[in-house]
Tab-separated table of C-alpha atoms and ligand atoms in Angstrom:
chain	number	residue	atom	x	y	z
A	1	UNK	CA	70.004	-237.620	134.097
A	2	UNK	CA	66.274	-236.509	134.125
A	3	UNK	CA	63.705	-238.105	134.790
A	4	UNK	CA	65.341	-241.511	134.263
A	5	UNK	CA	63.197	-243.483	136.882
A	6	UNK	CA	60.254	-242.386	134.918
A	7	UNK	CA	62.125	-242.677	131.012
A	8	UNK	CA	61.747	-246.616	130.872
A	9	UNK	CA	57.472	-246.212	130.976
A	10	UNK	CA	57.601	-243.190	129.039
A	11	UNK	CA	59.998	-244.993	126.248
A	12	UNK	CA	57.580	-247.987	126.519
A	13	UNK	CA	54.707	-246.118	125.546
A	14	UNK	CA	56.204	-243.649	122.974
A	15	UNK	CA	57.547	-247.434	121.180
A	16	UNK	CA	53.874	-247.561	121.237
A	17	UNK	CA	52.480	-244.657	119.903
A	18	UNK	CA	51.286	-244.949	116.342
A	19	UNK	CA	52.638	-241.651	113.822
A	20	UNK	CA	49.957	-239.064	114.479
A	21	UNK	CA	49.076	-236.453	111.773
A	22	UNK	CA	47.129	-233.012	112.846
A	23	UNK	CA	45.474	-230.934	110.489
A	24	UNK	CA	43.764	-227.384	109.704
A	25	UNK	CA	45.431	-225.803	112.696
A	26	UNK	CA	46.511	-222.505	113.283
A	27	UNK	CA	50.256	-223.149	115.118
A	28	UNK	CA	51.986	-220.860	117.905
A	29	UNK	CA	55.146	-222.973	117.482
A	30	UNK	CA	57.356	-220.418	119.801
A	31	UNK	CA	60.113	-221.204	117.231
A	32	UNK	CA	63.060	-218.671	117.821
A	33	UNK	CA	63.975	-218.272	114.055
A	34	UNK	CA	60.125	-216.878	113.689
A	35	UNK	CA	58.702	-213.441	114.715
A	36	UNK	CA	57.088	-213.176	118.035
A	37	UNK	CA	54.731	-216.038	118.858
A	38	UNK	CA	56.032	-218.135	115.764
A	39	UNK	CA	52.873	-218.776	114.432
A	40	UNK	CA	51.916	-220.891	111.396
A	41	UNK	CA	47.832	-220.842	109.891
A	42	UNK	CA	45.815	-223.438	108.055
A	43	UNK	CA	49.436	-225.780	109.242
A	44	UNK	CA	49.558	-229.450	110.157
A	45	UNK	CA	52.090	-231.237	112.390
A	46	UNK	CA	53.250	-234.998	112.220
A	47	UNK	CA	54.766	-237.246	114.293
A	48	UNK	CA	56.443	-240.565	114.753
A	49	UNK	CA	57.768	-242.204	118.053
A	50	UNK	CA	56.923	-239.145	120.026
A	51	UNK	CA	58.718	-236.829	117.965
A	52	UNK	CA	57.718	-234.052	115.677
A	53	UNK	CA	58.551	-234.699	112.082
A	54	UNK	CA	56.643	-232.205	110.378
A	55	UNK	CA	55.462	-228.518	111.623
A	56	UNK	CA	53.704	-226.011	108.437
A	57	UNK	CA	52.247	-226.864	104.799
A	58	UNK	CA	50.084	-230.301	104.794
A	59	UNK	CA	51.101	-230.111	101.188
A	60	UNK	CA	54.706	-230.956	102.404
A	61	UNK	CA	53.299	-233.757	104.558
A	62	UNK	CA	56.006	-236.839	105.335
A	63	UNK	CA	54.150	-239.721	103.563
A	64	UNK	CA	52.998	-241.738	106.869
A	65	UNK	CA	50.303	-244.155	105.489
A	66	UNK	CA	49.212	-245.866	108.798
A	67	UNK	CA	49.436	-242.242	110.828
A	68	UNK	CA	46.026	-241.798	112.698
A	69	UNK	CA	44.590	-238.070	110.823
A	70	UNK	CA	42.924	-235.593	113.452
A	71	UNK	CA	41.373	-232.729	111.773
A	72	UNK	CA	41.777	-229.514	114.518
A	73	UNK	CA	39.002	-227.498	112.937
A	74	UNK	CA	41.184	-224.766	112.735
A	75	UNK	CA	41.930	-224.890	116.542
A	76	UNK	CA	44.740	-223.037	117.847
A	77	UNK	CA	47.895	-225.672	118.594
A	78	UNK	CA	50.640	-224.619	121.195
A	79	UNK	CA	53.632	-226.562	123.047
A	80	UNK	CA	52.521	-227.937	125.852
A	81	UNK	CA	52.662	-225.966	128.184
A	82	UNK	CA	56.037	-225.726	131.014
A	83	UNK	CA	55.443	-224.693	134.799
A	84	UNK	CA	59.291	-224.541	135.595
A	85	UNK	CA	59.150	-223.563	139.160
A	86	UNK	CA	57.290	-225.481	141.397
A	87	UNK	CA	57.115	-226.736	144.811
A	88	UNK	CA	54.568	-229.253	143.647
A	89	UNK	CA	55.725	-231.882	146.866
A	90	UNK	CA	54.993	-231.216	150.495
A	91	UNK	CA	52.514	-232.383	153.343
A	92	UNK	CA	50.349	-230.190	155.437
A	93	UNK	CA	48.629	-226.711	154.309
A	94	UNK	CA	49.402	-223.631	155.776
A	95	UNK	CA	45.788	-221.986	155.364
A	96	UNK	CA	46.384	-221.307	159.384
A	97	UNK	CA	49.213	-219.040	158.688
A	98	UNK	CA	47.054	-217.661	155.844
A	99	UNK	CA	44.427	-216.643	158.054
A	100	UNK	CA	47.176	-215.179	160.235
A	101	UNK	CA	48.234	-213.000	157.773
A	102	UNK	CA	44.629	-211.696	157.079
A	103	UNK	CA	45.134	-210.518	161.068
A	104	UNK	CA	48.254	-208.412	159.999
A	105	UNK	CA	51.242	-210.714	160.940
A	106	UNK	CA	53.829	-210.999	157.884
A	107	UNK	CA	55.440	-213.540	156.292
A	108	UNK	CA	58.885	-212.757	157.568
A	109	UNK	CA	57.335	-212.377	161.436
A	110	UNK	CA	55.418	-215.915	160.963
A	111	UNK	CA	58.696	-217.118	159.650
A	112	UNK	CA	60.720	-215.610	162.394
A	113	UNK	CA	58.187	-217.056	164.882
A	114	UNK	CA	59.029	-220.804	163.801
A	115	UNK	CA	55.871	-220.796	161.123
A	116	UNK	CA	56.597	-220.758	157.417
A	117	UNK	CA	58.664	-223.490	155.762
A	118	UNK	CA	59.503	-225.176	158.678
A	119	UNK	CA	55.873	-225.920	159.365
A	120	UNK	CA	55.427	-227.454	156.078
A	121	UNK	CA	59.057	-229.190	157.152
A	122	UNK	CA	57.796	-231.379	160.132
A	123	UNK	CA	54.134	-232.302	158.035
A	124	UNK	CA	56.448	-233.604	154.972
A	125	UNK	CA	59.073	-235.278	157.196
A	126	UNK	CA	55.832	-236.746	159.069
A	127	UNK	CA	54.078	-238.034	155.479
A	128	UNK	CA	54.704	-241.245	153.886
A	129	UNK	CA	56.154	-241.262	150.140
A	130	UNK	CA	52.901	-242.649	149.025
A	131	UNK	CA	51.149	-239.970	151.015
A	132	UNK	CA	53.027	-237.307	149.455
A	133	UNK	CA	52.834	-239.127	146.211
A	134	UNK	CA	49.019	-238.940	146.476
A	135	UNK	CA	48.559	-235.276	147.629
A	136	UNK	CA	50.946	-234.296	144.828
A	137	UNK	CA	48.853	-235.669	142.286
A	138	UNK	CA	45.975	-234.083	143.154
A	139	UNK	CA	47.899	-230.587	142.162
A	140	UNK	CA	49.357	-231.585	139.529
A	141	UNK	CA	45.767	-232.787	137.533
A	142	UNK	CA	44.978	-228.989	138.249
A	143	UNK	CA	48.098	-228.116	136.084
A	144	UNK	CA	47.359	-230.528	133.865
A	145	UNK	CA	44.183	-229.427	132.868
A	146	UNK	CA	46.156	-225.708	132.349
A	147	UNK	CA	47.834	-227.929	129.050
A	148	UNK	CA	50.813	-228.384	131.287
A	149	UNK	CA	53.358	-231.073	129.698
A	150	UNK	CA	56.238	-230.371	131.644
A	151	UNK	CA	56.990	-229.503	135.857
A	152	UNK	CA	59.688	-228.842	137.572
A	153	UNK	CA	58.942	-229.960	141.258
A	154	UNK	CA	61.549	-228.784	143.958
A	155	UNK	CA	62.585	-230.868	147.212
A	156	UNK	CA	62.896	-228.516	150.134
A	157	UNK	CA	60.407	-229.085	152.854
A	158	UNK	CA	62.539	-232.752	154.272
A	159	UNK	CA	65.840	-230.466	154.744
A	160	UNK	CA	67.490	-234.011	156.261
A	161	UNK	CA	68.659	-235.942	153.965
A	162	UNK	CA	66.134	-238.938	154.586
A	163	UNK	CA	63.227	-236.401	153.868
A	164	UNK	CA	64.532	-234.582	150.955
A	165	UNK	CA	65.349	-237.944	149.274
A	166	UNK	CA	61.899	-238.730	150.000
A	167	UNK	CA	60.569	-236.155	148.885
A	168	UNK	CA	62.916	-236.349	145.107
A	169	UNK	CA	61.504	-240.196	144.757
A	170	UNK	CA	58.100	-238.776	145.707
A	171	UNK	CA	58.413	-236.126	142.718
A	172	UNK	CA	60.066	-239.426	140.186
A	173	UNK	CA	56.918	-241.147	140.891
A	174	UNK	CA	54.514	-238.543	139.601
A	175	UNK	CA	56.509	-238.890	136.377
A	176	UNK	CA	55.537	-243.081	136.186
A	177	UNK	CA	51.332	-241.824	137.037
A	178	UNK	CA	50.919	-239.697	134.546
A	179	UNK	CA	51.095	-238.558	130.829
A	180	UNK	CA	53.993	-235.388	132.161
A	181	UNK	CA	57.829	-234.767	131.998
A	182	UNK	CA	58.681	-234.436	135.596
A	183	UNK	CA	61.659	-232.189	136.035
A	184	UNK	CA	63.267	-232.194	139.679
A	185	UNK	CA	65.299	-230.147	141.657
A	186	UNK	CA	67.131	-230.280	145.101
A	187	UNK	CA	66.408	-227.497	146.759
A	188	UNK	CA	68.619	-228.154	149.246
A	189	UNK	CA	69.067	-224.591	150.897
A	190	UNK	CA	65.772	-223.728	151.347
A	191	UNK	CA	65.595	-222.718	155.557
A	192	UNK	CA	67.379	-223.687	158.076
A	193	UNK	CA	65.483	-226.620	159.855
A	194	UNK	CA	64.413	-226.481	163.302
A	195	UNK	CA	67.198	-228.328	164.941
A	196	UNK	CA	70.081	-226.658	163.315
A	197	UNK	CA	71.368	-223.034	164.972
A	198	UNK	CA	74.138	-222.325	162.842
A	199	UNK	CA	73.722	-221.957	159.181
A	200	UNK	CA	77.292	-222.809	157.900
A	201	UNK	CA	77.082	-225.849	159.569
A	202	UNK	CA	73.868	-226.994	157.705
A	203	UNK	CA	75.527	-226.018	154.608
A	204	UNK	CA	78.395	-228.454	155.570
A	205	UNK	CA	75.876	-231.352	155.808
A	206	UNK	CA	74.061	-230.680	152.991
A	207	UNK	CA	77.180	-230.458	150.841
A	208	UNK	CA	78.846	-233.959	152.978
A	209	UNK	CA	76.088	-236.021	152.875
A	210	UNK	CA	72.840	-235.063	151.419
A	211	UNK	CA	74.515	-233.572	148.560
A	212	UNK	CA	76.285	-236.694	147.527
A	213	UNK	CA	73.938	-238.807	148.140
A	214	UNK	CA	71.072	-237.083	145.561
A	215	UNK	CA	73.574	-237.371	142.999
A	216	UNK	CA	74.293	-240.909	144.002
A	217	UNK	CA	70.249	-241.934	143.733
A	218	UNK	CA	70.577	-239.667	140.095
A	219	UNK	CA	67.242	-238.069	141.991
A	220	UNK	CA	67.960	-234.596	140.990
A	221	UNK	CA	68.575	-232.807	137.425
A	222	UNK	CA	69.409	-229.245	139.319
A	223	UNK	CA	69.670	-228.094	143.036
A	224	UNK	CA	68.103	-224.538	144.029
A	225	UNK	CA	68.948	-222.245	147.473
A	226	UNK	CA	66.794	-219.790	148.665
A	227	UNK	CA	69.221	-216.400	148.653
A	228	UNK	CA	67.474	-214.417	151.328
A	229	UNK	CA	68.076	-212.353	154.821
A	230	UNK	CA	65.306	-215.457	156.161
A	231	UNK	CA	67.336	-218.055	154.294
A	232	UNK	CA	70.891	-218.191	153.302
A	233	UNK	CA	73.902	-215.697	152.502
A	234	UNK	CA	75.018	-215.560	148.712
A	235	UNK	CA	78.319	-216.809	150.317
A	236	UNK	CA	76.529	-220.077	151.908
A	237	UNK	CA	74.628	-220.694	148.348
A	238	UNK	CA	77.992	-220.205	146.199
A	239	UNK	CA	79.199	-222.965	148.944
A	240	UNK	CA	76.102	-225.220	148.088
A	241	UNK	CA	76.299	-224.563	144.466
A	242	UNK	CA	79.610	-225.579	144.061
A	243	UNK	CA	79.487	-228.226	145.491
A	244	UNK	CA	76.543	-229.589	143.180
A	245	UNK	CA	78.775	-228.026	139.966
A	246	UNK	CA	81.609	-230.383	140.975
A	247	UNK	CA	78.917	-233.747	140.886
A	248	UNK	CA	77.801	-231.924	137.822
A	249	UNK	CA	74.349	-230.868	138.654
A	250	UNK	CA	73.271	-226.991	137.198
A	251	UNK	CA	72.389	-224.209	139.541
A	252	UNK	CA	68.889	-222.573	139.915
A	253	UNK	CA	68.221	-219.989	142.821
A	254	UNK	CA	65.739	-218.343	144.768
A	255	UNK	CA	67.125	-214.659	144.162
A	256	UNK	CA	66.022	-211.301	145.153
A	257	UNK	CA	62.801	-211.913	146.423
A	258	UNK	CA	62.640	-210.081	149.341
A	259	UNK	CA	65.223	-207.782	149.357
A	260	UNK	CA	68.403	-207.394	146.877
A	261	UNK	CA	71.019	-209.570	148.158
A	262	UNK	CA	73.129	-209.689	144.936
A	263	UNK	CA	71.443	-212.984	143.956
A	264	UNK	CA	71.358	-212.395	140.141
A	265	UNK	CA	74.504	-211.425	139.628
A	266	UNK	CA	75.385	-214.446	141.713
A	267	UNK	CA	73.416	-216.864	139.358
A	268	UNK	CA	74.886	-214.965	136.362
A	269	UNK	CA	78.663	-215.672	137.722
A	270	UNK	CA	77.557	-219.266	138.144
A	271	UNK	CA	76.195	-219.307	134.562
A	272	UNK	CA	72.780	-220.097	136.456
A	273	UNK	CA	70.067	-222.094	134.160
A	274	UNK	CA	67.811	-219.665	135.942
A	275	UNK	CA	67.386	-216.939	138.725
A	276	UNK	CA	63.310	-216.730	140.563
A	277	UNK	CA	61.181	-214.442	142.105
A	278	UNK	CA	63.922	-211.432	141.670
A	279	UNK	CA	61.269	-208.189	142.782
A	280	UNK	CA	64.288	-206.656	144.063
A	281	UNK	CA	66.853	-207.315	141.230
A	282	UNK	CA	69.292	-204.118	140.245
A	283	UNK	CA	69.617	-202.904	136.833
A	284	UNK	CA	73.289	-204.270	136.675
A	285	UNK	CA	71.735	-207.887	138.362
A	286	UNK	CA	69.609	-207.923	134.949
A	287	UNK	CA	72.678	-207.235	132.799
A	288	UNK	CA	74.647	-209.729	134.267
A	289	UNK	CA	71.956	-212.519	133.888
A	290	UNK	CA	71.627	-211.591	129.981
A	291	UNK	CA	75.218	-211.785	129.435
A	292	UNK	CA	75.270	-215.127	130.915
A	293	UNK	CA	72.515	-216.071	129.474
A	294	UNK	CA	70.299	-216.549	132.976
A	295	UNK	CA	66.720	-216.916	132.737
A	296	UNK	CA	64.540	-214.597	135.022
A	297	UNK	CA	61.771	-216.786	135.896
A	298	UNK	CA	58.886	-214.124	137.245
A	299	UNK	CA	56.205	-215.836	140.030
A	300	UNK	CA	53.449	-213.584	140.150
A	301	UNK	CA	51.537	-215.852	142.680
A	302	UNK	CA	53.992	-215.346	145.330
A	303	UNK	CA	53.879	-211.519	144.493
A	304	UNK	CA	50.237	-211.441	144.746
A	305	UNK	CA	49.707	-213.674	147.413
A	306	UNK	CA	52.480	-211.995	149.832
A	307	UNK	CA	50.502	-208.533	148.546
A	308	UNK	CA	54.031	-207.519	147.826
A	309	UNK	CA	54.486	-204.082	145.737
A	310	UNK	CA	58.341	-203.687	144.699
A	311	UNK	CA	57.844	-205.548	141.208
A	312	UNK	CA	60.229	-207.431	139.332
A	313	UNK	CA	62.344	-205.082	137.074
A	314	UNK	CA	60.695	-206.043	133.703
A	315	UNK	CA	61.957	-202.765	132.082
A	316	UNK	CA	65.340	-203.964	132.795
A	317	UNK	CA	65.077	-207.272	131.955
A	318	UNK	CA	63.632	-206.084	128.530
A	319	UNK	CA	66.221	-203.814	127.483
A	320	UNK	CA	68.857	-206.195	128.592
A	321	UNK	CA	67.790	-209.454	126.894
A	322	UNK	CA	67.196	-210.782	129.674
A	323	UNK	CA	65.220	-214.229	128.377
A	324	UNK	CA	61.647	-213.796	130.954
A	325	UNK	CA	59.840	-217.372	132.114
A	326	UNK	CA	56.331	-216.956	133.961
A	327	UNK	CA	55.890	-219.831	136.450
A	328	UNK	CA	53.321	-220.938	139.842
A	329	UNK	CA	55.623	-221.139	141.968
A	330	UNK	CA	52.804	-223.453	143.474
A	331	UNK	CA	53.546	-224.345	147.375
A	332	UNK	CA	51.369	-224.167	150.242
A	333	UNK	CA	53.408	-220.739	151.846
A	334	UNK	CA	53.573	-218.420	148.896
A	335	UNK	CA	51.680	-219.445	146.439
A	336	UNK	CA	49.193	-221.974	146.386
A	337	UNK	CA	48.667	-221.678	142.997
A	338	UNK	CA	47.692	-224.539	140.353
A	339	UNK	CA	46.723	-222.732	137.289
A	340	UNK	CA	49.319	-221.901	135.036
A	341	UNK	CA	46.872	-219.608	132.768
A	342	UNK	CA	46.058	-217.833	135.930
A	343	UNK	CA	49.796	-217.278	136.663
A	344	UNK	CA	50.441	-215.719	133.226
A	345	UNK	CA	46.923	-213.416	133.853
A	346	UNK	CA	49.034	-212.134	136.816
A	347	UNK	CA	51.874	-211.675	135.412
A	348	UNK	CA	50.358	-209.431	132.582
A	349	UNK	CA	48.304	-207.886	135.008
A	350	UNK	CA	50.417	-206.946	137.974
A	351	UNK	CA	53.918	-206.823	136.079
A	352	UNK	CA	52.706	-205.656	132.626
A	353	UNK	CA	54.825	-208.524	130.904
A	354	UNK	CA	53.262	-208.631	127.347
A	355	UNK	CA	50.617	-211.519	125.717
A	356	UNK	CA	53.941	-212.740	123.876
A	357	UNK	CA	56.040	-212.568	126.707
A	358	UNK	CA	53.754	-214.032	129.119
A	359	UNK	CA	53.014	-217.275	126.247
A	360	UNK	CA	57.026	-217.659	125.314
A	361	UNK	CA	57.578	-217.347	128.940
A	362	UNK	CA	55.141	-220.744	129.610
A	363	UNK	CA	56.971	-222.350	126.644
A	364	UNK	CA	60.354	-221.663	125.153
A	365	UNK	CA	62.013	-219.786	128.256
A	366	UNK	CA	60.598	-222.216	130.721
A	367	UNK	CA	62.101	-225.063	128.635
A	368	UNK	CA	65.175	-223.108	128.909
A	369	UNK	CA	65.186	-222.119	132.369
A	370	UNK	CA	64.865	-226.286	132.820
A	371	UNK	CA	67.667	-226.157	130.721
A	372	UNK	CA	65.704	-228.700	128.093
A	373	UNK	CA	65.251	-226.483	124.922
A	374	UNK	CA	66.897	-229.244	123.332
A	375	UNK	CA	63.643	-231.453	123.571
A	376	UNK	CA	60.517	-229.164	124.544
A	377	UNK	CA	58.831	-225.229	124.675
A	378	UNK	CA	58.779	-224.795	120.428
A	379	UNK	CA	56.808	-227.131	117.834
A	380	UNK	CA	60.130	-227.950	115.689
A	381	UNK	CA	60.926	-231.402	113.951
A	382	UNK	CA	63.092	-232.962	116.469
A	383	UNK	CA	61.423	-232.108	119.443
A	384	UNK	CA	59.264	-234.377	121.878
A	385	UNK	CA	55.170	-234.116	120.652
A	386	UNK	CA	54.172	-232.323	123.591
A	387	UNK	CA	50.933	-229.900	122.441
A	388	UNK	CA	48.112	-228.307	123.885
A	389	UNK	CA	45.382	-227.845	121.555
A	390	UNK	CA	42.535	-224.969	122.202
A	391	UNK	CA	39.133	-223.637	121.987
A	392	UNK	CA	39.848	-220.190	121.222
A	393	UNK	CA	40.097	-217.399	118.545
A	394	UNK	CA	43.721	-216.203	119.490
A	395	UNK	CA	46.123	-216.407	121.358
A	396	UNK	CA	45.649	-213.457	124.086
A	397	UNK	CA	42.562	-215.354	125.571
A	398	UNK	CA	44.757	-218.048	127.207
A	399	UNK	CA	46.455	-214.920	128.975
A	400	UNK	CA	42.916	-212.492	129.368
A	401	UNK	CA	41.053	-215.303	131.326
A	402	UNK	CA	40.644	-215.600	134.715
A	403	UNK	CA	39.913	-219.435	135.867
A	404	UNK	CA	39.042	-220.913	132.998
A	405	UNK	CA	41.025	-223.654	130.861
A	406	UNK	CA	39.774	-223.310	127.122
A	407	UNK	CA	41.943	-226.443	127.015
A	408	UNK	CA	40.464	-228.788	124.149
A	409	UNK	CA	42.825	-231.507	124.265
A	410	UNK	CA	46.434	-232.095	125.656
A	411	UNK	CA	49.038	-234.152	123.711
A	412	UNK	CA	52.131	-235.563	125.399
A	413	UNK	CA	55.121	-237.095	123.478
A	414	UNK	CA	51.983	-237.598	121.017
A	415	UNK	CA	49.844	-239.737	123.055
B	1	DI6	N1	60.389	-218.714	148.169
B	1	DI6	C1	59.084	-218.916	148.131
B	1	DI6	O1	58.262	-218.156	147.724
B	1	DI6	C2	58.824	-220.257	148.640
B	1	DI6	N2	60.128	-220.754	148.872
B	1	DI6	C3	60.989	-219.832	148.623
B	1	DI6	O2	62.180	-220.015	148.763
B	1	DI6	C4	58.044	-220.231	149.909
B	1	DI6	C5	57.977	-221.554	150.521
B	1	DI6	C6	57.114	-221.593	151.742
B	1	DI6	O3	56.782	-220.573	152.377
B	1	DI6	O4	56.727	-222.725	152.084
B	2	FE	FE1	59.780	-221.120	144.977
C-alpha cells in the first residue's frame, strides 16, 4: 500500500522523534465536526511518535514531561498542506511549445501535430531514474516551501511499461529524500504513445502487462486516465479502470477538461476517489459525483495557463455537495506550476471558490481526494503531525498573495 518503499525511513525517524508540545497558537484544524475553517485561538497541539495527541486548551495538556515546548507566538498553525494532483515526474520542458502557443497554435493542434505529452514521453523514456529523481526534487522543494506535507505524483509520460515503472520508483524515491508523504498514481491512460495507432489495443497492453505488473512492484496507490477527445473514450477508461479495481487499486480521472465527455458521471459510477480538471462538467455530472461521494479536484493552473474560459461549474458543485480540492496540477504542458498558495490565488480569483473553500480544498478534500483522510488534511488526535506554521494575521493572506510563502516553519509527522 502507499508509500511503503519510503514507510521503513519514515517509521525510523518518527521511532525517533521526541513528543513535541506547541503553544499560544491560533489553529485552522479543518476538523469536519467544526464550523468552516475549524479554528481553535490561544490552542496548543501535542504529539508523540508522529501523531497528534492533543489539539485545543493547554490547560488540558497530556502530561509529556520530556516533550520539547515551542512557543508559536500566537502564529497561525494549519495541516500541512496537500497538492493532490501532480505530475511532479517527467524529463524535458516544453517552454518550445510554450512559445508556440504565444504564436497562436493551440494545445490540441500542437498535440495533434505529435507535440504535447508525447514530447515529454520520449525526454522521460530517454532520462535515467536518478535523472528524473534529481529534476523532480528540484520541484518539489518549491512545493515544499508552499508548507506542502503531502503529493500525489502521477506516472504518465513512460506509457511502456519499462518507463512508467520508472517513472513510479522515480516518484518512491522522492518519498526516502525528503521530510514528505509521497502519494503515487499510475496514470496509465494518459495519450496514446507514438508507436501505437490503435487505441484499444494500447488499452489491452496496459491492462495485460503494465497493469499487472505496477501492482506486482506495489508502485502505485491509484491509477488515473485522461477522459478526453485527444486521449481516451470513457469506454477505454472504464476498460482501464476495471481492470485496476479487480488488483484493487482506486480510480482517479482526468475528466471534462476539454470538452464534456461524461467523465464525472463516469468517476461517480466507479465510486471515483476523485474526478480533475472538469471545466466542462454538467449539472447532473456534479450530482452524480456528490452522491458518490467524488471529489472535484479544480486545477486552476492548467485553466490559466491554456487561457481557457469555460470554468469549472463551482455553482453546481456547491449546491450539490460536491466536496471541492484545489491542486497544481504541476507538469511541464499545462501547468508548470510549483506554488500551491499561488494555485489557491487562482482558484479564488478566476473560479471565485471562497478563502474557506480554497484552504479546506489544500487540506481536508485533498486528503480525501488521496483517499487518506484517515491519517492527514485536519489537526485531530490520531492523525500524522503534519503542520505548517505561519507568519500571518489570518487566514485569507495565504489565499490573497501572489508569490510569496509567509511559511514560518513546516512540521512533518512532527519532525
Ligand atoms: N491533463 C493535463 O492538463 C495534463 N495531463 C492531462 O491529462 C497535461 C499533460 C501535458 O501536456 O504534458
Ligand atoms: Fe493532470
Amino acid at each position: 500500500m502507499a508509500g511503503e518503499t519510503t514507510a521503513n525511513d519514515a517509521t525510523r525517524a518518527i521511532s525517533q522523534t521526541p513528543p513535541r508540545i506547541w503553544l499560544n497558537a491560533r489553529i485552522a484544524t479543518m476538523a469536519p465536526d467544526r464550523e468552516g475553517l475549524g479554528i481553535i485561538e490561544g490552542a496548543a497541539i501535542a504529539a508523540e511518535g508522529g501523531r497528534i495527541v492533543h489539539v485545543g486548551d493547554a490547560a488540558d495538556l497530556p502530561a509529556l514531561p520530556d516533550a520539547e515546548r515551542i512557543d508559536c507566538e500566537g502564529r497561525w498553525i494549519t495541516p500541512g498542506l496537500i497538492d493532490c494532483h501532480t505530475h511532479l515526474v517527467f524529463g524535458g520542458d516544453r517552454s518550445h511549445e510554450f512559445e508556440l502557443r504565444l504564436a497562436g497554435a493551440s494545445y490540441e493542434e500542437i498535440s495533434r501535430a505529435g507535440g504535447g505529452i508525447n514530447s515529454t514521453v520520449t525526454a522521460t523514456r530517454t532520462a535515467s531514474e536518478d535523472a528524473l529523481v534529481t529534476a523532480s526534487l528540484a520541484r518539489l522543494d518549491r512545493l515544499m516551501a508552499d508548507g506542502v506535507t503531502t503529493v500525489e505524483v502521477k506516472s504518465g509520460y513512460g506509457l511502456a511499461a519499462d518507463a512508467e515503472l520508472k517513472q513510479l520508483r522515480a516518484a518512491r524515491r522522492l518519498g526516502g529524500l525528503r521530510h514528505a508523504n509521497i502519494v503515487t498514481t499510475f496514470l496509465g491512460a494518459h495519450a496514446l504513445p507514438r508507436e501505437f495507432d490503435d487505441k484499444d489495443r494500447f488499452i489491452n497492453v496496459l491492462v495485460q502487462d503494465v497493469l499487472p505488473r505496477v501492482a506486482d512492484e506495489k508502485l502505485a496507490d491509484a491509477v488515473d486516465a485522461f477522459c478526453e477527445g485527444i486521449a481516451f473514450s470513457p469506454a477505454q477508461c472504464e476498460r482501464f479502470f476495471k481492470a485496476a479495481a479487480a488488483l484493487g487499486l482506486p480510480v482517479k480521472i482526468h475528466a471534462d477538461q476539454l470538452s464534456d465527455l461524461g467523465g464525472a458521471a463516469l468517476a461517480a459510477r466507479l465510486g471515483a476517489l476523485s474526478a480533475d480538471h472538469l471545466e466542462y462538467t454538467s449539472d447532473e455530472g456534479a450530482a452524480a459525483m456528490a452522491a458518490a461521494g467524488t471529489v472535484a479536484v479544480i486545477l486552476p493552473g492548467a485553466f490559466y495557463f491554456l487561457r481557457e474560459t469555460h470554468k469549472p461549474p463551482i455553482d453546481s458543485f456547491r449546491r450539490h455537495g460536491t466536496p471541492m480540492a484545489v491542486a497544481t496540477d504541476c507538469n511541464p504542458g499545462t501547468s508548470p506550476l510549483t506554488s500551491l498558495l499561488l494555485a489557491m490565488n487562482m482558484a479564488a480569483t478566476l473560479m471565485r471558490m471562497t478563502v474557506d473553500e480554497c484552504l479546506l480544498g489544500v487540506t481536508r478534500e485533498a486528503a480525501r481526494a488521496l483517499g487518506r483522510l484517515d491519517r492527514v488534511g485536519t489537526i485531530e488526535v490520531g492523525k500524522q503531525c503534519d503542520l505548517a506554521i505561519w507568519d500571518i494575521e489570518r487566514p485569507a493572506e495565504l489565499v490573497y498573495r501572489m508569490g510569496f510563502s509567509p511559511l514560518h516553519a513546516r512540521v512533518w509527522r512532527a519532525q
